[in-house]
C-alpha cells in the first residue's frame, strides 16, 4: 500500500519549512559546523583586513549560519558562499549549498549560472593566493605550471562534485516521486475498478433476482389463477351439473400437479445447485442466482408442453386462449398477417404478455368479454389484449384471487428488454387494455 500525496502532505511534522524533525536537526548541525568554521576562518581574515578580530569572527559565524536556510533559499546560500570566497571562508557552506541547489527543483539555467559563478570565484581566489605564495617564495621549488594547475583543480574540485551529486540525487528523487505518484494513481484506479466491479456485481445480482421473480411469477401465477377459477366454478356447479364438476376437478388436479412439478424443480436448484435433491440427503449449498434463473426459465418454458419440452411460442396461443375459455372466459383470438420464424425469446415474450394479460382478466374482470389480437408486421410483432367491464360488479372478486402488482411490471420489463414498446391502462368503456410491440428478430 503506497502513501498518497495528500497523506504525505498531512504527515509533515517538522517545524517551519522542514518536512521532518530529522531534516531540521541535520540542517541545524550543518549550520553550526559551518558557523564554527567561518568563525575560525574569520580570525586570519580580520588580521588581513585590519578589522577587530571579534568582529571578523562574528561576521564569519553569521555568514556560516546562513546554511540553516539551504532548503528554503538555496540560491541565497550559494550567493553568500560566493560572496565570502575572497575571504577564504565558507568551504563547507559552498559545497553543501551547491549540492542543495543542484538537487532542488530550480531551472537548469539558474543552477548552471550559479555553478559557473562559484567556479570562477574559486578559480580567481585560488590563483591569487597561489601566485602570492610564489611571490613570497613559499612555493619556489615548483614551476610556473603549478599555479594554474592548483587553481583549476581546486575550483573544479569545489564545484563539480557537489553539482554532479546534487543533479543525480535530484533526478533520483524526482524519479521516485514520479513512480510513487504513478503507484498512487494506479492504486486509485484499482480501487475505482473494484468499486465499479462490486457495483456491477450488485446490479447483476439484482437483475438476476428480478428475472427469477419474473420467471417464477410466469410459471405459477397463470396456472394457479386458472386453478382458483376452476375451483370457484366447481363449487358453483357441483350440485347442478356433476359431470361438469368432475371435468373442472380434473383440470384443477392437472394444473396443480404441473405447478407443483415446476416449483419442485426450482426449489431443488435452490437447495442443491444441481436441479434436484441429490437423493435422500439434501445438501445446502450456495447456489448462484444465475443457476436459479436458468432453472426458473426452463420450468417456465415447460409450462405449456411438458411432453416435448418445447418453450412457449406463438403457436401455443390458441391453446392458451382455450384454457381461459374452459375456465369460463368469453375470449376471441384474432391473428393478422402471416406468421414467420422469430427468435425464441421474441415468441416467448409475446406469449408471456398474452398469458399475463389473460391472468389479470381472471383476477380483476372475471366473466368479461376479452379480445386477443396478434399482428405480424414486417419488422415487428404487435399484440393487444382488451377486455370489457365485468358483467356483474362483484364478479371480479368471486374467486378472491390475490394480486401482487407484479404482472404488469414483469410484462413491461420483458418487452422493454427487447427494445419494444409496452402500454397498459383502462379503456373508456370501463375495461382494460394491454398493448405491446416487439421488434421482430428472425431466428
mmCIF file of N, CA, C and O in Angstrom, residues 128-218:
data_model
loop_
_atom_site.group_PDB
_atom_site.id
_atom_site.type_symbol
_atom_site.label_atom_id
_atom_site.label_comp_id
_atom_site.label_asym_id
_atom_site.label_seq_id
_atom_site.Cartn_x
_atom_site.Cartn_y
_atom_site.Cartn_z
ATOM 1 N N UNK A 128 45.006 33.732 -7.154
ATOM 2 C CA UNK A 128 45.643 34.871 -6.479
ATOM 3 C C UNK A 128 46.444 34.405 -5.275
ATOM 4 O O UNK A 128 47.616 34.829 -5.065
ATOM 5 N N UNK A 129 45.884 33.519 -4.460
ATOM 6 C CA UNK A 129 46.579 33.046 -3.267
ATOM 7 C C UNK A 129 47.840 32.263 -3.661
ATOM 8 O O UNK A 129 48.898 32.400 -3.021
ATOM 9 N N UNK A 130 47.696 31.398 -4.681
ATOM 10 C CA UNK A 130 48.856 30.611 -5.112
ATOM 11 C C UNK A 130 49.935 31.515 -5.694
ATOM 12 O O UNK A 130 51.144 31.312 -5.462
ATOM 13 N N UNK A 131 49.540 32.523 -6.437
ATOM 14 C CA UNK A 131 50.520 33.448 -7.009
ATOM 15 C C UNK A 131 51.222 34.254 -5.907
ATOM 16 O O UNK A 131 52.443 34.485 -5.986
ATOM 17 N N UNK A 132 50.451 34.633 -4.893
ATOM 18 C CA UNK A 132 51.071 35.340 -3.765
ATOM 19 C C UNK A 132 52.074 34.442 -3.056
ATOM 20 O O UNK A 132 53.144 34.902 -2.603
ATOM 21 N N UNK A 133 51.766 33.173 -2.946
ATOM 22 C CA UNK A 133 52.709 32.244 -2.339
ATOM 23 C C UNK A 133 53.970 32.113 -3.160
ATOM 24 O O UNK A 133 55.084 31.972 -2.621
ATOM 25 N N UNK A 134 53.845 32.117 -4.494
ATOM 26 C CA UNK A 134 55.024 32.068 -5.356
ATOM 27 C C UNK A 134 55.879 33.325 -5.187
ATOM 28 O O UNK A 134 57.118 33.252 -5.147
ATOM 29 N N UNK A 135 55.220 34.460 -5.052
ATOM 30 C CA UNK A 135 55.956 35.718 -4.895
ATOM 31 C C UNK A 135 56.708 35.745 -3.575
ATOM 32 O O UNK A 135 57.868 36.197 -3.495
ATOM 33 N N UNK A 136 56.042 35.248 -2.512
ATOM 34 C CA UNK A 136 56.700 35.255 -1.197
ATOM 35 C C UNK A 136 57.799 34.201 -1.114
ATOM 36 O O UNK A 136 58.566 34.167 -0.169
ATOM 37 N N UNK A 137 57.840 33.302 -2.028
ATOM 38 C CA UNK A 137 58.857 32.262 -2.018
ATOM 39 C C UNK A 137 58.426 30.996 -1.326
ATOM 40 O O UNK A 137 59.229 30.076 -1.144
ATOM 41 N N UNK A 138 57.183 30.939 -0.911
ATOM 42 C CA UNK A 138 56.721 29.719 -0.236
ATOM 43 C C UNK A 138 56.675 28.537 -1.196
ATOM 44 O O UNK A 138 56.800 27.383 -0.786
ATOM 45 N N UNK A 139 56.477 28.800 -2.489
ATOM 46 C CA UNK A 139 56.365 27.722 -3.489
ATOM 47 C C UNK A 139 57.456 27.861 -4.547
ATOM 48 O O UNK A 139 57.242 27.606 -5.733
ATOM 49 N N UNK A 140 58.664 28.254 -4.087
ATOM 50 C CA UNK A 140 59.759 28.499 -5.040
ATOM 51 C C UNK A 140 60.307 27.218 -5.649
ATOM 52 O O UNK A 140 60.940 27.250 -6.701
ATOM 53 N N UNK A 141 60.050 26.081 -5.021
ATOM 54 C CA UNK A 141 60.611 24.824 -5.520
ATOM 55 C C UNK A 141 59.802 24.236 -6.667
ATOM 56 O O UNK A 141 60.226 23.268 -7.292
ATOM 57 N N UNK A 142 58.633 24.761 -6.965
ATOM 58 C CA UNK A 142 57.811 24.237 -8.056
ATOM 59 C C UNK A 142 57.861 25.198 -9.223
ATOM 60 O O UNK A 142 58.238 26.374 -9.074
ATOM 61 N N UNK A 143 57.419 24.725 -10.386
ATOM 62 C CA UNK A 143 57.489 25.547 -11.581
ATOM 63 C C UNK A 143 56.306 26.480 -11.715
ATOM 64 O O UNK A 143 55.373 26.522 -10.891
ATOM 65 N N UNK A 144 56.337 27.213 -12.831
ATOM 66 C CA UNK A 144 55.244 28.161 -13.085
ATOM 67 C C UNK A 144 53.921 27.460 -13.393
ATOM 68 O O UNK A 144 52.850 28.067 -13.282
ATOM 69 N N UNK A 145 53.962 26.194 -13.807
ATOM 70 C CA UNK A 145 52.736 25.455 -14.126
ATOM 71 C C UNK A 145 51.878 25.152 -12.903
ATOM 72 O O UNK A 145 50.694 24.837 -13.002
ATOM 73 N N UNK A 146 52.494 25.240 -11.727
ATOM 74 C CA UNK A 146 51.785 24.807 -10.517
ATOM 75 C C UNK A 146 50.611 25.730 -10.182
ATOM 76 O O UNK A 146 49.567 25.265 -9.732
ATOM 77 N N UNK A 147 50.751 27.012 -10.402
ATOM 78 C CA UNK A 147 49.689 27.958 -10.021
ATOM 79 C C UNK A 147 48.399 27.708 -10.820
ATOM 80 O O UNK A 147 47.318 27.549 -10.235
ATOM 81 N N UNK A 148 48.449 27.693 -12.146
ATOM 82 C CA UNK A 148 47.193 27.401 -12.873
ATOM 83 C C UNK A 148 46.666 25.992 -12.604
ATOM 84 O O UNK A 148 45.452 25.778 -12.558
ATOM 85 N N UNK A 149 47.584 25.010 -12.437
ATOM 86 C CA UNK A 149 47.120 23.651 -12.143
ATOM 87 C C UNK A 149 46.348 23.600 -10.827
ATOM 88 O O UNK A 149 45.263 23.007 -10.742
ATOM 89 N N UNK A 150 46.902 24.206 -9.792
ATOM 90 C CA UNK A 150 46.230 24.217 -8.488
ATOM 91 C C UNK A 150 44.922 24.986 -8.570
ATOM 92 O O UNK A 150 43.904 24.579 -7.987
ATOM 93 N N UNK A 151 44.909 26.094 -9.280
ATOM 94 C CA UNK A 151 43.689 26.911 -9.368
ATOM 95 C C UNK A 151 42.562 26.139 -10.058
ATOM 96 O O UNK A 151 41.421 26.080 -9.562
ATOM 97 N N UNK A 152 42.894 25.534 -11.205
ATOM 98 C CA UNK A 152 41.852 24.808 -11.945
ATOM 99 C C UNK A 152 41.383 23.580 -11.162
ATOM 100 O O UNK A 152 40.177 23.296 -11.068
ATOM 101 N N UNK A 153 42.347 22.836 -10.608
ATOM 102 C CA UNK A 153 41.981 21.621 -9.865
ATOM 103 C C UNK A 153 41.124 21.952 -8.654
ATOM 104 O O UNK A 153 40.111 21.284 -8.369
ATOM 105 N N UNK A 154 41.499 22.958 -7.916
ATOM 106 C CA UNK A 154 40.751 23.326 -6.712
ATOM 107 C C UNK A 154 39.341 23.813 -7.057
ATOM 108 O O UNK A 154 38.354 23.442 -6.405
ATOM 109 N N UNK A 155 39.254 24.673 -8.071
ATOM 110 C CA UNK A 155 37.936 25.205 -8.443
ATOM 111 C C UNK A 155 37.011 24.087 -8.956
ATOM 112 O O UNK A 155 35.828 24.035 -8.601
ATOM 113 N N UNK A 156 37.565 23.197 -9.771
ATOM 114 C CA UNK A 156 36.747 22.064 -10.235
ATOM 115 C C UNK A 156 36.374 21.138 -9.083
ATOM 116 O O UNK A 156 35.256 20.621 -9.021
ATOM 117 N N UNK A 157 37.337 20.881 -8.188
ATOM 118 C CA UNK A 157 37.051 20.005 -7.052
ATOM 119 C C UNK A 157 36.020 20.571 -6.102
ATOM 120 O O UNK A 157 35.258 19.830 -5.472
ATOM 121 N N UNK A 158 35.953 21.905 -5.995
ATOM 122 C CA UNK A 158 34.984 22.533 -5.097
ATOM 123 C C UNK A 158 33.619 22.728 -5.761
ATOM 124 O O UNK A 158 32.637 23.019 -5.067
ATOM 125 N N UNK A 159 33.545 22.581 -7.070
ATOM 126 C CA UNK A 159 32.287 22.879 -7.778
ATOM 127 C C UNK A 159 31.673 21.640 -8.428
ATOM 128 O O UNK A 159 30.465 21.366 -8.251
ATOM 129 N N UNK A 160 32.437 20.882 -9.189
ATOM 130 C CA UNK A 160 31.867 19.779 -9.976
ATOM 131 C C UNK A 160 31.261 18.660 -9.123
ATOM 132 O O UNK A 160 30.119 18.234 -9.375
ATOM 133 N N UNK A 161 31.981 18.125 -8.102
ATOM 134 C CA UNK A 161 31.396 17.012 -7.339
ATOM 135 C C UNK A 161 30.053 17.333 -6.698
ATOM 136 O O UNK A 161 29.100 16.534 -6.831
ATOM 137 N N UNK A 162 29.894 18.459 -5.961
ATOM 138 C CA UNK A 162 28.577 18.714 -5.368
ATOM 139 C C UNK A 162 27.480 18.936 -6.409
ATOM 140 O O UNK A 162 26.331 18.523 -6.199
ATOM 141 N N UNK A 163 27.855 19.570 -7.541
ATOM 142 C CA UNK A 163 26.845 19.782 -8.579
ATOM 143 C C UNK A 163 26.399 18.451 -9.177
ATOM 144 O O UNK A 163 25.189 18.176 -9.329
ATOM 145 N N UNK A 164 27.362 17.612 -9.534
ATOM 146 C CA UNK A 164 27.012 16.315 -10.132
ATOM 147 C C UNK A 164 26.232 15.442 -9.152
ATOM 148 O O UNK A 164 25.238 14.792 -9.529
ATOM 149 N N UNK A 165 26.683 15.415 -7.903
ATOM 150 C CA UNK A 165 25.960 14.618 -6.904
ATOM 151 C C UNK A 165 24.558 15.159 -6.687
ATOM 152 O O UNK A 165 23.582 14.381 -6.575
ATOM 153 N N UNK A 166 24.412 16.488 -6.632
ATOM 154 C CA UNK A 166 23.081 17.073 -6.451
ATOM 155 C C UNK A 166 22.161 16.779 -7.616
ATOM 156 O O UNK A 166 20.965 16.483 -7.430
ATOM 157 N N UNK A 167 22.697 16.864 -8.847
ATOM 158 C CA UNK A 167 21.868 16.543 -10.014
ATOM 159 C C UNK A 167 21.411 15.091 -9.980
ATOM 160 O O UNK A 167 20.260 14.775 -10.312
ATOM 161 N N UNK A 168 22.307 14.192 -9.593
ATOM 162 C CA UNK A 168 21.936 12.770 -9.521
ATOM 163 C C UNK A 168 20.866 12.532 -8.454
ATOM 164 O O UNK A 168 19.848 11.851 -8.711
ATOM 165 N N UNK A 169 21.088 13.092 -7.273
ATOM 166 C CA UNK A 169 20.113 12.893 -6.191
ATOM 167 C C UNK A 169 18.766 13.520 -6.548
ATOM 168 O O UNK A 169 17.701 12.948 -6.296
ATOM 169 N N UNK A 170 18.797 14.733 -7.163
ATOM 170 C CA UNK A 170 17.541 15.363 -7.555
ATOM 171 C C UNK A 170 16.791 14.563 -8.598
ATOM 172 O O UNK A 170 15.567 14.403 -8.515
ATOM 173 N N UNK A 171 17.532 14.053 -9.595
ATOM 174 C CA UNK A 171 16.879 13.235 -10.620
ATOM 175 C C UNK A 171 16.300 11.957 -10.025
ATOM 176 O O UNK A 171 15.183 11.542 -10.373
ATOM 177 N N UNK A 172 17.051 11.348 -9.133
ATOM 178 C CA UNK A 172 16.554 10.122 -8.497
ATOM 179 C C UNK A 172 15.335 10.417 -7.633
ATOM 180 O O UNK A 172 14.373 9.643 -7.615
ATOM 181 N N UNK A 173 15.380 11.535 -6.927
ATOM 182 C CA UNK A 173 14.242 11.911 -6.087
ATOM 183 C C UNK A 173 13.001 12.161 -6.935
ATOM 184 O O UNK A 173 11.891 11.721 -6.596
ATOM 185 N N UNK A 174 13.188 12.884 -8.064
ATOM 186 C CA UNK A 174 12.040 13.138 -8.935
ATOM 187 C C UNK A 174 11.516 11.847 -9.566
ATOM 188 O O UNK A 174 10.304 11.685 -9.757
ATOM 189 N N UNK A 175 12.440 10.949 -9.880
ATOM 190 C CA UNK A 175 12.010 9.657 -10.416
ATOM 191 C C UNK A 175 11.190 8.880 -9.396
ATOM 192 O O UNK A 175 10.136 8.305 -9.724
ATOM 193 N N UNK A 176 11.656 8.874 -8.149
ATOM 194 C CA UNK A 176 10.916 8.174 -7.103
ATOM 195 C C UNK A 176 9.550 8.818 -6.871
ATOM 196 O O UNK A 176 8.547 8.121 -6.666
ATOM 197 N N UNK A 177 9.499 10.151 -6.912
ATOM 198 C CA UNK A 177 8.216 10.838 -6.766
ATOM 199 C C UNK A 177 7.278 10.480 -7.906
ATOM 200 O O UNK A 177 6.081 10.253 -7.700
ATOM 201 N N UNK A 178 7.840 10.431 -9.124
ATOM 202 C CA UNK A 178 7.011 10.067 -10.268
ATOM 203 C C UNK A 178 6.489 8.639 -10.141
ATOM 204 O O UNK A 178 5.308 8.365 -10.385
ATOM 205 N N UNK A 179 7.376 7.734 -9.730
ATOM 206 C CA UNK A 179 6.931 6.340 -9.541
ATOM 207 C C UNK A 179 5.899 6.237 -8.438
ATOM 208 O O UNK A 179 4.933 5.469 -8.547
ATOM 209 N N UNK A 180 6.108 6.996 -7.375
ATOM 210 C CA UNK A 180 5.144 6.962 -6.273
ATOM 211 C C UNK A 180 3.788 7.519 -6.711
ATOM 212 O O UNK A 180 2.733 6.979 -6.365
ATOM 213 N N UNK A 181 3.824 8.606 -7.489
ATOM 214 C CA UNK A 181 2.568 9.160 -7.981
ATOM 215 C C UNK A 181 1.866 8.180 -8.924
ATOM 216 O O UNK A 181 0.636 8.046 -8.877
ATOM 217 N N UNK A 182 2.667 7.528 -9.771
ATOM 218 C CA UNK A 182 2.053 6.545 -10.664
ATOM 219 C C UNK A 182 1.476 5.378 -9.873
ATOM 220 O O UNK A 182 0.399 4.859 -10.206
ATOM 221 N N UNK A 183 2.183 4.970 -8.818
ATOM 222 C CA UNK A 183 1.647 3.888 -7.978
ATOM 223 C C UNK A 183 0.375 4.327 -7.273
ATOM 224 O O UNK A 183 -0.591 3.554 -7.176
ATOM 225 N N UNK A 184 0.362 5.580 -6.793
ATOM 226 C CA UNK A 184 -0.844 6.096 -6.147
ATOM 227 C C UNK A 184 -1.999 6.163 -7.141
ATOM 228 O O UNK A 184 -3.141 5.799 -6.821
ATOM 229 N N UNK A 185 -1.688 6.642 -8.361
ATOM 230 C CA UNK A 185 -2.730 6.719 -9.383
ATOM 231 C C UNK A 185 -3.247 5.332 -9.740
ATOM 232 O O UNK A 185 -4.460 5.123 -9.880
ATOM 233 N N UNK A 186 -2.327 4.374 -9.864
ATOM 234 C CA UNK A 186 -2.747 3.007 -10.170
ATOM 235 C C UNK A 186 -3.586 2.427 -9.039
ATOM 236 O O UNK A 186 -4.580 1.728 -9.284
ATOM 237 N N UNK A 187 -3.196 2.721 -7.809
ATOM 238 C CA UNK A 187 -3.971 2.216 -6.674
ATOM 239 C C UNK A 187 -5.375 2.800 -6.659
ATOM 240 O O UNK A 187 -6.354 2.088 -6.416
ATOM 241 N N UNK A 188 -5.454 4.119 -6.948
ATOM 242 C CA UNK A 188 -6.786 4.735 -7.000
ATOM 243 C C UNK A 188 -7.620 4.142 -8.132
ATOM 244 O O UNK A 188 -8.829 3.911 -7.972
ATOM 245 N N UNK A 189 -6.977 3.894 -9.278
ATOM 246 C CA UNK A 189 -7.708 3.286 -10.385
ATOM 247 C C UNK A 189 -8.182 1.877 -10.035
ATOM 248 O O UNK A 189 -9.297 1.491 -10.373
ATOM 249 N N UNK A 190 -7.312 1.126 -9.350
ATOM 250 C CA UNK A 190 -7.715 -0.226 -8.951
ATOM 251 C C UNK A 190 -8.867 -0.179 -7.959
ATOM 252 O O UNK A 190 -9.794 -0.999 -8.021
ATOM 253 N N UNK A 191 -8.804 0.773 -7.025
ATOM 254 C CA UNK A 191 -9.907 0.911 -6.089
ATOM 255 C C UNK A 191 -11.195 1.279 -6.811
ATOM 256 O O UNK A 191 -12.270 0.747 -6.499
ATOM 257 N N UNK A 192 -11.065 2.187 -7.782
ATOM 258 C CA UNK A 192 -12.247 2.569 -8.545
ATOM 259 C C UNK A 192 -12.792 1.394 -9.346
ATOM 260 O O UNK A 192 -14.009 1.177 -9.396
ATOM 261 N N UNK A 193 -11.877 0.628 -9.956
ATOM 262 C CA UNK A 193 -12.325 -0.547 -10.699
ATOM 263 C C UNK A 193 -12.983 -1.574 -9.785
ATOM 264 O O UNK A 193 -13.974 -2.204 -10.160
ATOM 265 N N UNK A 194 -12.410 -1.729 -8.578
ATOM 266 C CA UNK A 194 -13.012 -2.674 -7.634
ATOM 267 C C UNK A 194 -14.409 -2.211 -7.217
ATOM 268 O O UNK A 194 -15.342 -3.024 -7.119
ATOM 269 N N UNK A 195 -14.548 -0.899 -6.988
ATOM 270 C CA UNK A 195 -15.867 -0.389 -6.613
ATOM 271 C C UNK A 195 -16.859 -0.564 -7.765
ATOM 272 O O UNK A 195 -18.015 -0.951 -7.541
ATOM 273 N N UNK A 196 -16.386 -0.279 -8.983
ATOM 274 C CA UNK A 196 -17.281 -0.462 -10.125
ATOM 275 C C UNK A 196 -17.637 -1.928 -10.330
ATOM 276 O O UNK A 196 -18.777 -2.247 -10.685
ATOM 277 N N UNK A 197 -16.640 -2.806 -10.124
ATOM 278 C CA UNK A 197 -16.924 -4.244 -10.259
ATOM 279 C C UNK A 197 -17.948 -4.691 -9.220
ATOM 280 O O UNK A 197 -18.844 -5.489 -9.514
ATOM 281 N N UNK A 198 -17.805 -4.157 -8.005
ATOM 282 C CA UNK A 198 -18.773 -4.508 -6.956
ATOM 283 C C UNK A 198 -20.158 -3.979 -7.302
ATOM 284 O O UNK A 198 -21.169 -4.663 -7.093
ATOM 285 N N UNK A 199 -20.190 -2.749 -7.855
ATOM 286 C CA UNK A 199 -21.483 -2.195 -8.252
ATOM 287 C C UNK A 199 -22.102 -3.021 -9.375
ATOM 288 O O UNK A 199 -23.317 -3.283 -9.364
ATOM 289 N N UNK A 200 -21.256 -3.408 -10.353
ATOM 290 C CA UNK A 200 -21.786 -4.234 -11.446
ATOM 291 C C UNK A 200 -22.264 -5.589 -10.934
ATOM 292 O O UNK A 200 -23.285 -6.109 -11.390
ATOM 293 N N UNK A 201 -21.520 -6.160 -9.980
ATOM 294 C CA UNK A 201 -21.946 -7.448 -9.420
ATOM 295 C C UNK A 201 -23.272 -7.305 -8.677
ATOM 296 O O UNK A 201 -24.161 -8.159 -8.805
ATOM 297 N N UNK A 202 -23.400 -6.212 -7.917
ATOM 298 C CA UNK A 202 -24.657 -5.987 -7.198
ATOM 299 C C UNK A 202 -25.801 -5.766 -8.186
ATOM 300 O O UNK A 202 -26.915 -6.270 -7.990
ATOM 301 N N UNK A 203 -25.496 -4.993 -9.259
ATOM 302 C CA UNK A 203 -26.524 -4.778 -10.268
ATOM 303 C C UNK A 203 -26.912 -6.098 -10.932
ATOM 304 O O UNK A 203 -28.104 -6.350 -11.181
ATOM 305 N N UNK A 204 -25.911 -6.936 -11.210
ATOM 306 C CA UNK A 204 -26.201 -8.230 -11.833
ATOM 307 C C UNK A 204 -27.028 -9.111 -10.897
ATOM 308 O O UNK A 204 -27.947 -9.811 -11.345
ATOM 309 N N UNK A 205 -26.697 -9.073 -9.596
ATOM 310 C CA UNK A 205 -27.491 -9.866 -8.641
ATOM 311 C C UNK A 205 -28.939 -9.384 -8.596
ATOM 312 O O UNK A 205 -29.880 -10.193 -8.575
ATOM 313 N N UNK A 206 -29.104 -8.053 -8.572
ATOM 314 C CA UNK A 206 -30.469 -7.521 -8.549
ATOM 315 C C UNK A 206 -31.223 -7.883 -9.821
ATOM 316 O O UNK A 206 -32.416 -8.240 -9.776
ATOM 317 N N UNK A 207 -30.527 -7.793 -10.973
ATOM 318 C CA UNK A 207 -31.180 -8.171 -12.221
ATOM 319 C C UNK A 207 -31.556 -9.642 -12.221
ATOM 320 O O UNK A 207 -32.629 -10.021 -12.699
ATOM 321 N N UNK A 208 -30.672 -10.478 -11.666
ATOM 322 C CA UNK A 208 -30.974 -11.914 -11.658
ATOM 323 C C UNK A 208 -32.125 -12.219 -10.707
ATOM 324 O O UNK A 208 -32.975 -13.066 -10.998
ATOM 325 N N UNK A 209 -32.155 -11.533 -9.568
ATOM 326 C CA UNK A 209 -33.301 -11.726 -8.653
ATOM 327 C C UNK A 209 -34.603 -11.329 -9.327
ATOM 328 O O UNK A 209 -35.626 -12.016 -9.197
ATOM 329 N N UNK A 210 -34.546 -10.192 -10.051
ATOM 330 C CA UNK A 210 -35.750 -9.749 -10.754
ATOM 331 C C UNK A 210 -36.169 -10.765 -11.807
ATOM 332 O O UNK A 210 -37.362 -11.069 -11.960
ATOM 333 N N UNK A 211 -35.205 -11.305 -12.522
ATOM 334 C CA UNK A 211 -35.531 -12.295 -13.554
ATOM 335 C C UNK A 211 -36.110 -13.563 -12.942
ATOM 336 O O UNK A 211 -37.058 -14.148 -13.461
ATOM 337 N N UNK A 212 -35.527 -13.986 -11.805
ATOM 338 C CA UNK A 212 -36.057 -15.186 -11.142
ATOM 339 C C UNK A 212 -37.495 -14.959 -10.700
ATOM 340 O O UNK A 212 -38.379 -15.799 -10.899
ATOM 341 N N UNK A 213 -37.729 -13.783 -10.085
ATOM 342 C CA UNK A 213 -39.093 -13.484 -9.634
ATOM 343 C C UNK A 213 -40.061 -13.446 -10.811
ATOM 344 O O UNK A 213 -41.195 -13.937 -10.718
ATOM 345 N N UNK A 214 -39.601 -12.867 -11.936
ATOM 346 C CA UNK A 214 -40.470 -12.784 -13.107
ATOM 347 C C UNK A 214 -40.767 -14.166 -13.676
ATOM 348 O O UNK A 214 -41.914 -14.484 -14.015
ATOM 349 N N UNK A 215 -39.747 -15.028 -13.756
ATOM 350 C CA UNK A 215 -39.962 -16.373 -14.286
ATOM 351 C C UNK A 215 -40.881 -17.187 -13.384
ATOM 352 O O UNK A 215 -41.778 -17.886 -13.848
ATOM 353 N N UNK A 216 -40.646 -17.104 -12.072
ATOM 354 C CA UNK A 216 -41.498 -17.860 -11.148
ATOM 355 C C UNK A 216 -42.931 -17.350 -11.197
ATOM 356 O O UNK A 216 -43.885 -18.130 -11.115
ATOM 357 N N UNK A 217 -43.074 -16.037 -11.354
ATOM 358 C CA UNK A 217 -44.420 -15.495 -11.470
ATOM 359 C C UNK A 217 -45.116 -16.027 -12.712
ATOM 360 O O UNK A 217 -46.285 -16.417 -12.682
ATOM 361 N N UNK A 218 -44.384 -16.068 -13.844
ATOM 362 C CA UNK A 218 -44.993 -16.566 -15.078
ATOM 363 C C UNK A 218 -45.315 -18.050 -14.988
ATOM 364 O O UNK A 218 -46.314 -18.513 -15.540
#
